[in-house]
Amino acid sequence: MSEETAAPPGLRAAAERVRRRFTRVHFTTWVAVSALPLVTGSLLGTPVWGEVTLGMLMFVALAAELLVSAWWFDRASRKVWQSAMPAGHADATAPGSHR
Amino acid sequence: MTAAAAVQTVAATATDAAPLVAFLLVVSVTLLLCFLFGLDSEGTDDLYVAGRSLRPWRNAFALTGDAISVLTLLSTTGLVALAGYDGMAMAACTAGALGVLLVLARPVRNVGSFTLGDTLDARFRHRSIRWAAAVATLGVCLPMAVVQLTAAGYAAAALLGLSGTAAGQVCTVFIGSMMICAAALTGMRGNTMLQIAKTVTLFACMGLLVLAVLTRWEWSPDRLLADARAGSLDSERYFAPGMLFSSDAAGRFELVAAQLTIMLGAAVMPHMIMRVKAAEHGASARRSVFFAIAMTGVFCVMAVVLGLGSSAVGAEAPTSGFDPQSAAALLSLVNSLATEWGGDLLLAMTVSAVFLTSMTVVAALALSAGAAVVHDVWVQGVRGGAVAAGAEVKAMRWATPLVGVLAVTLAVVAQSWNIQFLTQAAVGASASAILPALVFALFWKKCTRAGIVWSVYAGFGSCLLLQFFGPAVSGTPGALFPAVDFAWYPFDTTGPVSIPVGFVAGWAASRLSSRGGRPESEDRYADVAARAVLDQENRQLVSRT
């Protein structure tokens, strides 16, 4: 492996930790919600607030989970990446900063 | 009223000139954009990935455009109108699928130059992977393009006030010709501009329709939901799972399987992979996917509201969620709202959005398929990379239209057939063949060349086999061949079997092929892993200090 392509020590491990955490949370949530009809049957169609059903509330929660976890992943990945840059270069090489 | 009758009604009433004027306007603006932004694509870098210059917001708009096909637009609304809860679940998966791409965005952008084949082959440098990547790309892109063109021709004919198979075929040829022009002239840079224009038009159109729906129901979600339930096929079960397939355990399992297949396959299609590679940095690729998730989420919410509105106005829901006539729901809603809201203007906007949506996605698919043929097969697979950039660009200028002509021909031939299952097949093939190969190539140190090749062929082959022997092809009234029955696989969705097959085949082939020694690709893994987390300029910076 050439010197040019070496990643700083710990960067790969930190990036992998962030990726695994997001994958675990995101996919566990989505698989669980997708599989709910298998165990709950028509319970998800139960009205909880006017015409709004349990299933609809679940989809709202799912959308919130998607947005929040995606935002967290983006932010955590950026932090990992910036911490690996040499002092004084992190901001200068941040995506979009030179534009 | 049947779905076909609903479309006939739309066709009978939509005879004003406004939709035609809107269409011609869209054609003019599209061609202008093609000429302005496409003809300066000279190098391969420019042609395939827009010079890797796209900033996050611009790429996010384009990525959203890539993610929202004409089927997403028409079928999602139709599915919500038809199946309530199940339709909402499918809509949610469309946005959730981009979560997969979020994880893959940075590595995919940084590893490999232009195509799916470049990414898969980065560690192994062998032509067998190029061929496998090309097979997967064509196997996903061609069926998707055919279904998109068929649906677009069908919807366009109805919106222009035409009816019948011949009208659909004429519209398909017209839209297909535009698509071929767009794909041949523009390359990735022009396609990006088209996708941005499409996303803006689509959101404006859908926003207006949502506004019209909410106003009609006096901004009362309760009233809208109550009327949607009342107008549905089964008001007791409308907001409970089980209307799309069946309410028994098998039906509910199929719903879960369909959702997970969309989740895993929709975002790793070859044209999405190429789009991610067009970002200016790895981080900007990741950020653009994040923005695209938010925008696609907004789109899905709007599609759900329109689906509910469609059911509420008594629009006849399609007989099957994957029926070509699922377009009927949105079209009937537009027809109903047009009497109160702007009349022709609303119809004209919808026509523009449908045209642009179909044309841009098919152009992106044609670009990916052309790139697979030229870059992966001819340049890298046959000539070992010994082709001048100019010759490759010239070959692309021919290959993309040829792929387009093939797709248009197939779409015209299949206009009256029930080929909506091809969408499931394409998404299933993407989840079964492309996702396992990408995950192994980017994240698994012990993966070998045989592992990549086998995960692609086994995943893709099992998907095709199960689809062919499933109820979508024979044995049911809505099948491709309803008169014969050779189906033995019980589900429409192949994902529950073919996705594990893709992963297991890749894992087993890697294990078996690496017996008796450390594979060379393992040494190259460190290089790929470093590229996955650091962009080129950052790697140089880190190594200097």
XYZ file of C-alpha atoms in Angstrom, chain B residues 200-470:
271
model
C -38.600 21.634 -9.006
C -41.503 21.162 -11.446
C -42.658 18.004 -9.705
C -42.609 19.553 -6.246
C -44.414 22.664 -7.484
C -47.064 20.544 -9.172
C -47.559 18.215 -6.242
C -47.550 21.113 -3.777
C -50.336 22.764 -5.741
C -52.314 19.529 -5.880
C -51.890 18.987 -2.131
C -53.025 22.559 -1.525
C -56.085 21.917 -3.666
C -56.884 18.679 -1.831
C -56.502 20.223 1.621
C -58.577 23.236 0.648
C -61.363 21.066 -0.668
C -61.455 19.232 2.672
C -61.249 22.545 4.563
C -57.835 21.724 6.010
C -59.362 19.004 8.153
C -57.243 15.819 8.115
C -60.056 14.024 9.924
C -62.541 14.773 7.155
C -60.058 13.811 4.456
C -59.241 10.523 6.199
C -62.921 9.761 6.812
C -63.830 10.422 3.177
C -60.826 8.413 1.978
C -61.967 5.496 4.090
C -65.526 5.872 2.827
C -64.403 5.999 -0.811
C -62.129 2.973 -0.544
C -62.846 -0.574 -1.697
C -63.146 -1.840 1.878
C -63.750 0.876 4.466
C -63.346 -1.546 7.394
C -59.834 -2.609 6.455
C -58.584 0.472 4.599
C -56.258 1.720 7.336
C -55.161 -1.770 8.432
C -52.478 -3.933 6.788
C -53.465 -6.511 4.207
C -55.350 -4.817 1.357
C -52.525 -4.877 -1.169
C -51.866 -8.610 -1.155
C -54.156 -10.387 1.308
C -54.944 -10.152 4.987
C -53.785 -13.674 5.839
C -50.295 -14.509 7.101
C -48.931 -15.103 3.572
C -50.216 -11.725 2.380
C -48.762 -9.917 5.363
C -45.430 -11.705 4.831
C -45.423 -10.616 1.210
C -46.030 -7.013 2.269
C -43.049 -7.168 4.632
C -40.920 -8.798 1.934
C -41.886 -6.170 -0.649
C -41.007 -3.353 1.758
C -37.614 -4.798 2.632
C -36.811 -5.443 -1.026
C -37.553 -1.817 -1.882
C -35.535 -0.691 1.135
C -32.485 -2.651 0.051
C -32.729 -2.354 -3.715
C -34.208 0.975 -4.749
C -31.247 3.124 -3.757
C -28.398 1.054 -5.194
C -29.571 1.029 -8.787
C -26.764 1.765 -11.253
C -27.962 5.276 -12.135
C -28.041 6.193 -8.431
C -24.485 4.892 -8.044
C -23.322 7.070 -10.942
C -25.146 10.054 -9.467
C -23.345 9.686 -6.129
C -20.024 9.574 -7.967
C -20.744 13.011 -9.444
C -20.408 14.723 -6.039
C -17.429 17.029 -5.534
C -16.221 15.214 -2.354
C -16.982 12.053 -0.484
C -18.491 14.136 2.299
C -20.555 16.107 -0.148
C -21.884 12.832 -1.594
C -23.008 11.816 1.888
C -24.555 15.205 2.551
C -26.398 15.219 -0.765
C -27.952 11.858 0.128
C -29.046 13.305 3.469
C -30.729 16.240 1.721
C -32.278 13.841 -0.794
C -33.742 11.782 2.064
C -35.471 14.879 3.399
C -36.797 15.867 -0.030
C -37.959 12.358 -0.895
C -39.682 12.214 2.502
C -41.598 15.394 1.652
C -42.511 13.894 -1.714
C -43.837 10.738 -0.058
C -45.987 12.733 2.371
C -47.453 14.647 -0.577
C -48.054 11.392 -2.479
C -49.911 9.975 0.541
C -52.128 13.075 0.770
C -52.893 12.830 -2.950
C -53.635 9.118 -2.629
C -56.055 9.812 0.204
C -57.611 12.619 -1.822
C -57.917 10.309 -4.778
C -59.726 7.709 -2.710
C -61.880 10.420 -1.155
C -63.099 11.848 -4.440
C -64.256 8.377 -5.313
C -61.605 7.840 -7.913
C -61.644 4.229 -8.847
C -58.628 2.535 -7.340
C -56.594 0.122 -9.441
C -57.332 -3.554 -9.278
C -53.765 -4.268 -8.310
C -51.050 -2.073 -6.907
C -48.698 -3.084 -9.668
C -51.255 -2.739 -12.397
C -50.367 -0.328 -15.207
C -53.654 1.380 -14.501
C -52.529 2.535 -11.077
C -51.990 5.811 -12.933
C -55.749 6.166 -12.867
C -55.829 7.359 -9.253
C -53.704 10.500 -9.718
C -55.205 11.295 -13.093
C -58.755 11.054 -11.781
C -57.865 13.284 -8.843
C -56.325 15.899 -11.133
C -59.383 15.759 -13.333
C -61.639 16.259 -10.339
C -59.620 19.117 -8.855
C -59.140 20.873 -12.173
C -62.765 21.951 -12.189
C -62.148 24.061 -9.073
C -58.443 24.828 -9.240
C -57.126 26.539 -12.317
C -58.669 24.050 -14.742
C -56.273 23.673 -17.638
C -53.347 25.095 -15.700
C -53.447 22.302 -13.142
C -53.757 19.708 -15.870
C -50.922 21.316 -17.821
C -48.645 21.294 -14.775
C -49.370 17.638 -14.140
C -48.655 16.815 -17.775
C -45.329 18.637 -17.556
C -44.393 16.864 -14.332
C -45.255 13.416 -15.733
C -43.352 14.053 -18.975
C -40.285 15.386 -17.217
C -40.357 12.657 -14.587
C -40.451 9.842 -17.098
C -37.991 11.387 -19.508
C -35.275 12.288 -17.024
C -35.254 8.971 -15.200
C -35.189 6.986 -18.434
C -32.385 9.223 -19.716
C -30.424 8.495 -16.522
C -31.067 4.762 -16.905
C -29.960 4.886 -20.554
C -26.799 6.736 -19.560
C -25.961 4.070 -16.961
C -26.690 1.223 -19.347
C -24.641 2.879 -22.110
C -21.758 3.415 -19.680
C -21.877 -0.248 -18.681
C -21.681 -1.349 -22.319
C -18.982 1.092 -23.378
C -16.854 1.607 -20.259
C -17.194 -1.739 -18.481
C -17.546 -4.138 -21.397
C -15.717 -2.550 -24.314
C -13.076 -0.283 -22.745
C -12.181 -2.249 -19.606
C -13.480 -5.754 -20.342
C -12.411 -6.198 -23.965
C -9.640 -3.637 -24.512
C -8.168 -3.687 -21.018
C -8.458 0.080 -20.686
C -6.420 0.785 -23.828
C -8.921 3.150 -25.434
C -8.445 6.888 -25.896
C -10.865 9.125 -24.003
C -12.105 10.657 -27.260
C -12.970 7.267 -28.697
C -14.800 6.312 -25.522
C -16.876 9.494 -25.595
C -17.678 8.883 -29.251
C -18.724 5.305 -28.466
C -20.968 6.578 -25.678
C -22.673 8.970 -28.090
C -23.733 5.890 -30.070
C -24.294 3.397 -27.285
C -26.706 5.503 -25.233
C -29.159 6.120 -28.098
C -28.949 2.449 -29.068
C -29.902 1.405 -25.544
C -32.683 3.999 -25.690
C -33.997 2.686 -29.011
C -33.994 -0.847 -27.617
C -35.941 0.280 -24.540
C -38.472 2.240 -26.619
C -38.974 -0.705 -28.985
C -39.571 -3.093 -26.102
C -41.921 -0.583 -24.447
C -43.982 -0.189 -27.632
C -44.225 -3.957 -28.102
C -45.189 -4.464 -24.463
C -47.652 -1.560 -24.315
C -50.707 -3.755 -23.870
C -49.014 -6.396 -21.704
C -49.040 -6.461 -17.951
C -45.335 -5.862 -17.342
C -45.465 -3.971 -14.065
C -43.807 -6.949 -12.391
C -40.623 -5.880 -14.194
C -40.337 -3.051 -11.674
C -40.321 -5.540 -8.829
C -37.889 -7.691 -10.793
C -35.526 -4.750 -11.333
C -35.643 -3.619 -7.698
C -35.283 -7.247 -6.579
C -32.295 -7.749 -8.898
C -30.724 -4.584 -7.566
C -31.134 -5.747 -3.954
C -30.015 -9.318 -4.737
C -27.107 -8.723 -7.098
C -25.781 -5.178 -6.657
C -26.122 -4.634 -2.903
C -24.292 -7.811 -1.800
C -21.499 -7.192 -4.304
C -21.097 -3.570 -3.170
C -21.091 -4.483 0.520
C -18.524 -7.249 -0.015
C -16.289 -5.190 -2.300
C -16.233 -2.148 -0.012
C -16.394 -3.547 3.501
C -15.252 -7.178 3.595
C -11.529 -7.768 3.688
C -11.706 -11.460 2.848
C -13.871 -11.007 -0.230
C -12.416 -12.430 -3.447
C -13.039 -11.932 -7.141
C -15.096 -15.122 -7.252
C -17.162 -13.827 -4.340
C -18.123 -10.666 -6.240
C -18.884 -12.511 -9.460
C -20.956 -15.178 -7.738
C -22.927 -12.755 -5.597
C -23.922 -10.885 -8.778
C -24.777 -13.923 -10.888
C -26.428 -15.951 -8.117
C -28.454 -12.993 -6.838
C -29.498 -11.907 -10.319
C -30.145 -15.448 -11.569
C -32.235 -16.491 -8.580
C -34.251 -13.284 -8.872
C -35.013 -13.937 -12.553
C -35.797 -17.601 -11.947
C -38.214 -16.952 -9.094
C -39.865 -14.078 -10.943
C -40.396 -16.264 -14.004
C -41.951 -19.062 -11.962
C -43.969 -16.675 -9.815
